[in-house]
Short mmCIF file of C-alpha atoms in Angstrom, two decimals:
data_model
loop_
_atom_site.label_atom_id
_atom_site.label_comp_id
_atom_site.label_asym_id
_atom_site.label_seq_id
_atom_site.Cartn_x
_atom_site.Cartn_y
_atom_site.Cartn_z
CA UNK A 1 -87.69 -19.85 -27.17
CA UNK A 2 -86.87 -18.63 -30.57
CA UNK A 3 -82.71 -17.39 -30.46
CA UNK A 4 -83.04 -15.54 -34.13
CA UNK A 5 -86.28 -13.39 -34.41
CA UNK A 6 -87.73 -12.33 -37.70
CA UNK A 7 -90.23 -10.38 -37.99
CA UNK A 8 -92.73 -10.03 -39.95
CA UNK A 9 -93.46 -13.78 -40.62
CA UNK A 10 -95.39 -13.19 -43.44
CA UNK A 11 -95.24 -9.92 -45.80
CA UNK A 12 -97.58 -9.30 -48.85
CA UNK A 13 -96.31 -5.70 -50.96
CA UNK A 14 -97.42 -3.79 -52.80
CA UNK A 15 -94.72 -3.19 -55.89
CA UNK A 16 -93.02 -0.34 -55.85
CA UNK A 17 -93.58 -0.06 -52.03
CA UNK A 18 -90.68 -0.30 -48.90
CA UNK A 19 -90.32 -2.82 -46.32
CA UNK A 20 -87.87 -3.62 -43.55
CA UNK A 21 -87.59 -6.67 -42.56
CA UNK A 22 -86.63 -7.22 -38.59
CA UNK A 23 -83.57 -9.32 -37.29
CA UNK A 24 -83.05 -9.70 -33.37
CA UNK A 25 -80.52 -12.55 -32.13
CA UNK A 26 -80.15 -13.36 -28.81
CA UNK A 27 -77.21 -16.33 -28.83
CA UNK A 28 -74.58 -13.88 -27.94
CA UNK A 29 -73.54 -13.72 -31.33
CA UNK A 30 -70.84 -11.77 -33.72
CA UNK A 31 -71.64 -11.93 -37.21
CA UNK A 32 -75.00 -12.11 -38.72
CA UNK A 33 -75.92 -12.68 -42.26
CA UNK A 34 -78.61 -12.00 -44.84
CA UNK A 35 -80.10 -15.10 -47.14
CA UNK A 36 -82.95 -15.75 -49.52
CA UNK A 37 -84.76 -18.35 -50.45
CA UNK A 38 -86.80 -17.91 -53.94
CA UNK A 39 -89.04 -20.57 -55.43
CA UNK A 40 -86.64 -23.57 -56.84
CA UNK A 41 -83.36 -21.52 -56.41
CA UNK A 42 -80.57 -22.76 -53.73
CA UNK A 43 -80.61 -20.21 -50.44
CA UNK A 44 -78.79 -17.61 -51.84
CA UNK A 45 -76.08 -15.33 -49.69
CA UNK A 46 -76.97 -11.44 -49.20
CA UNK A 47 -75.04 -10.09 -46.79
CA UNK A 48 -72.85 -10.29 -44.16
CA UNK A 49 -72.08 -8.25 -41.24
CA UNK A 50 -69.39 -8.49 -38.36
CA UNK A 51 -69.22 -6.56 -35.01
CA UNK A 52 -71.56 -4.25 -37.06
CA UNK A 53 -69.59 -3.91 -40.20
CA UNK A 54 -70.37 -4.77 -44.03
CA UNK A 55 -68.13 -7.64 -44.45
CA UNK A 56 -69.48 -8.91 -47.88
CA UNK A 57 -72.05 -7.96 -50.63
CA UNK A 58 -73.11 -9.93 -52.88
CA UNK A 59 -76.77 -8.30 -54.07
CA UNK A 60 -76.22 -6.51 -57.00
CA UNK A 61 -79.40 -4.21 -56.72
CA UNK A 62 -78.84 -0.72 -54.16
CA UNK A 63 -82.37 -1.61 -53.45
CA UNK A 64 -81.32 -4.01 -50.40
CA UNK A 65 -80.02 -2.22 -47.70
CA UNK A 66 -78.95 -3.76 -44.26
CA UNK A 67 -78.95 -1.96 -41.13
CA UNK A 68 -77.38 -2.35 -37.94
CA UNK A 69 -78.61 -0.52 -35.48
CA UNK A 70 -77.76 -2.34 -32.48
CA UNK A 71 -74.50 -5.40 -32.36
CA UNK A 72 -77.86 -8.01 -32.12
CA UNK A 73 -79.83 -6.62 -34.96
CA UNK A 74 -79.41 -6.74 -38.72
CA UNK A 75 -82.70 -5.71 -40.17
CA UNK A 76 -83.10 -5.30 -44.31
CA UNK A 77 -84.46 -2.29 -46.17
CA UNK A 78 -85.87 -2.99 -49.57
CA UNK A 79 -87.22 -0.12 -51.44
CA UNK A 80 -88.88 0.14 -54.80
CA UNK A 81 -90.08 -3.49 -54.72
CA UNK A 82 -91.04 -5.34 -57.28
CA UNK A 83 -92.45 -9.12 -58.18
CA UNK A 84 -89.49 -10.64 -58.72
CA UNK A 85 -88.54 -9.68 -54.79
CA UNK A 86 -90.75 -12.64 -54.04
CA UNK A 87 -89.04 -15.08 -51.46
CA UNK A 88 -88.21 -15.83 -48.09
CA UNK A 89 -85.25 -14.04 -46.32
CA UNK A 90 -83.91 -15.45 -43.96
CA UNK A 91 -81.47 -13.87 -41.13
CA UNK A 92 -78.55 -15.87 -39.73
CA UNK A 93 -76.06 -15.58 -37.28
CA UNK A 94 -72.76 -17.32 -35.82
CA UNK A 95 -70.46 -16.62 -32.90
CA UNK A 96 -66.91 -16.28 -35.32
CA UNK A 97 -66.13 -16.44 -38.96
CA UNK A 98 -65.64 -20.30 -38.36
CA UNK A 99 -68.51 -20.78 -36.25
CA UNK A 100 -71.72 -22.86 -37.28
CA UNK A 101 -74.74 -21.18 -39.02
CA UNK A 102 -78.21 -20.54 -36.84
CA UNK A 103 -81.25 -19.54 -38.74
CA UNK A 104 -84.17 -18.07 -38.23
CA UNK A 105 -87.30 -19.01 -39.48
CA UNK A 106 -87.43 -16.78 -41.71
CA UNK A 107 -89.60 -14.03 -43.35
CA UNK A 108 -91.98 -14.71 -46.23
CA UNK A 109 -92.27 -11.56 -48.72
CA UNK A 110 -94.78 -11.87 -51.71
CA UNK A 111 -94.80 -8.48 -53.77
CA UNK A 112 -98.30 -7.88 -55.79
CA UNK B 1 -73.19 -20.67 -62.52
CA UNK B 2 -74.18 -23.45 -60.05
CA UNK B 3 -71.28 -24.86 -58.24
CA UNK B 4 -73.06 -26.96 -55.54
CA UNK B 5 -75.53 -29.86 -57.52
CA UNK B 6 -77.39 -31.99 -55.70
CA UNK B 7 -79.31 -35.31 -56.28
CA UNK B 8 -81.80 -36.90 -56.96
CA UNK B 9 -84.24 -33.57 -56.27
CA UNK B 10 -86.99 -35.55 -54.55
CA UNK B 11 -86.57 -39.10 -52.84
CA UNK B 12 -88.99 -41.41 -51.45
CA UNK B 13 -87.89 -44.40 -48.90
CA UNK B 14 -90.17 -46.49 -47.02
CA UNK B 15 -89.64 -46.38 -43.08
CA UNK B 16 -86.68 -48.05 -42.09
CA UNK B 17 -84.81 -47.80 -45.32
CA UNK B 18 -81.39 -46.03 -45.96
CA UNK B 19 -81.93 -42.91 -47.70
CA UNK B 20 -79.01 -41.59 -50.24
CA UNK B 21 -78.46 -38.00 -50.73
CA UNK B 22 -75.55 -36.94 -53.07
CA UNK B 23 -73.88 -33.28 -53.68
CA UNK B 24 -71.21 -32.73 -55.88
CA UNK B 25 -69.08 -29.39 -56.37
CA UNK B 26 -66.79 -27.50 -58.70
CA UNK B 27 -64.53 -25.11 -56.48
CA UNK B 28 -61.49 -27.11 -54.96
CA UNK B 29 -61.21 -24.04 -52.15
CA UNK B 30 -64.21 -25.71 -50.16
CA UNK B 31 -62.92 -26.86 -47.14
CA UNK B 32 -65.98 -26.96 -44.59
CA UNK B 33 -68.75 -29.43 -45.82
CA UNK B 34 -72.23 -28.73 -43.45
CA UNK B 35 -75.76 -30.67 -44.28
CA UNK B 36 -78.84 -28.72 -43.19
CA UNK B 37 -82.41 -29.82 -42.67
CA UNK B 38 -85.41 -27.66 -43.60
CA UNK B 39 -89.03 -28.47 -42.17
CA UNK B 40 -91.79 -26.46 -44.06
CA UNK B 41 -91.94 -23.16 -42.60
CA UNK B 42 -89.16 -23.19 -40.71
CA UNK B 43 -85.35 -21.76 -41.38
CA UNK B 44 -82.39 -24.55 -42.14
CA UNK B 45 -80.83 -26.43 -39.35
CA UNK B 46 -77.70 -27.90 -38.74
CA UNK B 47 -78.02 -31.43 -38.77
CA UNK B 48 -74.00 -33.04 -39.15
CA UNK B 49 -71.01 -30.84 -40.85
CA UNK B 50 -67.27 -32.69 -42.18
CA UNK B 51 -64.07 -31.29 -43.14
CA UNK B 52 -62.05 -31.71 -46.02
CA UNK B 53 -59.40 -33.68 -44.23
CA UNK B 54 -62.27 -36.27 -43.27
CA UNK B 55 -64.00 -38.70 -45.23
CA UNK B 56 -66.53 -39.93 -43.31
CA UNK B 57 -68.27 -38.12 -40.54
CA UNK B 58 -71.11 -40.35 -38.15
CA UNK B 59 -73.55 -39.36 -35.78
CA UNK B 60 -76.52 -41.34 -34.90
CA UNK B 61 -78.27 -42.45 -38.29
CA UNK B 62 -76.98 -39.46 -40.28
CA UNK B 63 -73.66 -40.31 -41.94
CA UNK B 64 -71.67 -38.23 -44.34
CA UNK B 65 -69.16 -40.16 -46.77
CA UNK B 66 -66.37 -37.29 -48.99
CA UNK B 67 -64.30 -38.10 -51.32
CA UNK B 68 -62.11 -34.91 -51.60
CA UNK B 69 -60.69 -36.29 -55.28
CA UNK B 70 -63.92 -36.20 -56.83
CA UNK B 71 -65.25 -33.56 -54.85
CA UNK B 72 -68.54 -35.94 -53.95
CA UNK B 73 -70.27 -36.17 -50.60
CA UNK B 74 -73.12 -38.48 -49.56
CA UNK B 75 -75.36 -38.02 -46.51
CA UNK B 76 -76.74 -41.66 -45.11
CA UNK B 77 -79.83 -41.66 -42.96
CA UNK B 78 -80.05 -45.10 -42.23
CA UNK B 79 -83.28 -46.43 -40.50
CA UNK B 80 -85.39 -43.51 -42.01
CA UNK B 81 -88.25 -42.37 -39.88
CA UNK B 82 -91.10 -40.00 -41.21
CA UNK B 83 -90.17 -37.55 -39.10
CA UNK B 84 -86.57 -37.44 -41.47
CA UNK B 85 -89.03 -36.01 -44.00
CA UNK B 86 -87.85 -32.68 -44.99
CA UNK B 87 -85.44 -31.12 -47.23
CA UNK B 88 -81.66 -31.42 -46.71
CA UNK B 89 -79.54 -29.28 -48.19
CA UNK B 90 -75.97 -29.88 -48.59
CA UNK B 91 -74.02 -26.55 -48.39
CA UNK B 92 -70.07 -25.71 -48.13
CA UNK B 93 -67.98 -22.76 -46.72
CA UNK B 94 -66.74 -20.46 -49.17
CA UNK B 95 -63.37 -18.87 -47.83
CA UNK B 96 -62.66 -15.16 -48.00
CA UNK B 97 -64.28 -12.22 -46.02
CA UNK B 98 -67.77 -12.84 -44.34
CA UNK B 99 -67.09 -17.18 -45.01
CA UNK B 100 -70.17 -17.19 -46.51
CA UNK B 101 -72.19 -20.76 -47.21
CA UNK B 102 -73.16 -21.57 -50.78
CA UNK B 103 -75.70 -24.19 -51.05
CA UNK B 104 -77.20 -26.69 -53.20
CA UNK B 105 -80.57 -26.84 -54.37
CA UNK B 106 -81.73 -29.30 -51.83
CA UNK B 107 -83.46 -32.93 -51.88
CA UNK B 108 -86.83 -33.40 -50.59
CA UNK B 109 -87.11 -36.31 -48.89
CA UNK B 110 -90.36 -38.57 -47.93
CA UNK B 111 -90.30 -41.37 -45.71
CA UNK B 112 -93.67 -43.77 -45.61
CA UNK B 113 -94.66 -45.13 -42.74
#
């Protein structure tokens, strides 16, 4: 059985349209994290969230927004979307700061 | 501003063969050296991690060699089956709030039966 869920696995968008993009994890864990994957670019870091809180941001656009609605969940808002939004995000989660990583299997966005 | 390289980008080995994948990095703060391994469709897994204050790190046929002067890893898969074929991405803990990972741009690796 699957410990991080994403949901949708695959995502076509219009541009200029919103998404969320769904995060459940069921290892028990503390901090969960935000990461995409574009076409010949290393997995870059979004987000990161601990016991529900915005640890550390490091997308530049307002147009990503993570929410935490529940201390297992960490979905991702993007509005106003556009081409270039493109990838695969993937959501992550560890028990501490100094844990190891577990990923999901990601979600695959293609904006028309 | 890339700080994690890897190479080569793509490798081919024949079954059995060692495979060699290198990473290389800038920042001197990295202290927490993971490997992952990516099957098509799927999210990164952890396959075998080091710390700085290692320099060699073993576990089955996946071996990681660091040299902390020259801020160079290797990961060894020795007796390469085609079910090693993936990409493996070499990735390192970034200190400060959230401990984020940065990570290379991966190697794609092919083993032939």
């Amino acid at each position: 059985d699957p410990k991080i869920i994403q949901k949708p696995k695959y995502l076509v968008a219009v541009t200029g349209s919103e998404k969320i993009l769904i995060c459940e994890q069921y290892l028990g864990h503390n901090a969960m994290y935000w990461y995409r994957q574009s076409a010949k670019k290393p997995l870059e870091f979004m987000f990161s969230y601990s016991y529900q809180k915005l640890m550390d941001n490091q997308t530049a656009s307002s147009r990503f927004q993570p929410q935490s609605s529940k201390k297992n969940h960490l979905d991702l808002q993007i509005t106003a979307l556009k081409p270039d939004d493109s990838a695969t995000y993937f959501c992550a989660s560890r028990r501490t700061a100094n844990s190891d990583y577990t990923f999901g299997s990601g979600t695959r966005l293609l904006v028309i | 501003q890339q700080q994690v390289r890897q190479s080569p980008q793509s490798l081919t080995v024949w079954e059995g063969e060692t495979a060699i994948l290198n990473c290389s990095y800038e920042d001197s703060t990295f202290n927490y050296f993971p490997w992952y391994q990516q099957f098509p469709g799927e999210g990164p897994a952890l396959l075998i991690s080091i710390s700085s204050v290692s320099d060699k790190k073993e576990d089955g046929r996946f071996t990681i060699f660091f040299n902390k002067r020259e801020k160079k890893l290797s990961l060894h898969i020795t007796d390469s089956q085609p079910g090693d074929s993936a990409t493996y991405f070499c990735a390192m803990n970034y200190g400060g709030s959230g401990n984020k990972l940065i990570f290379g741009t991966g190697t794609l690796l092919s083993v032939k039966p």
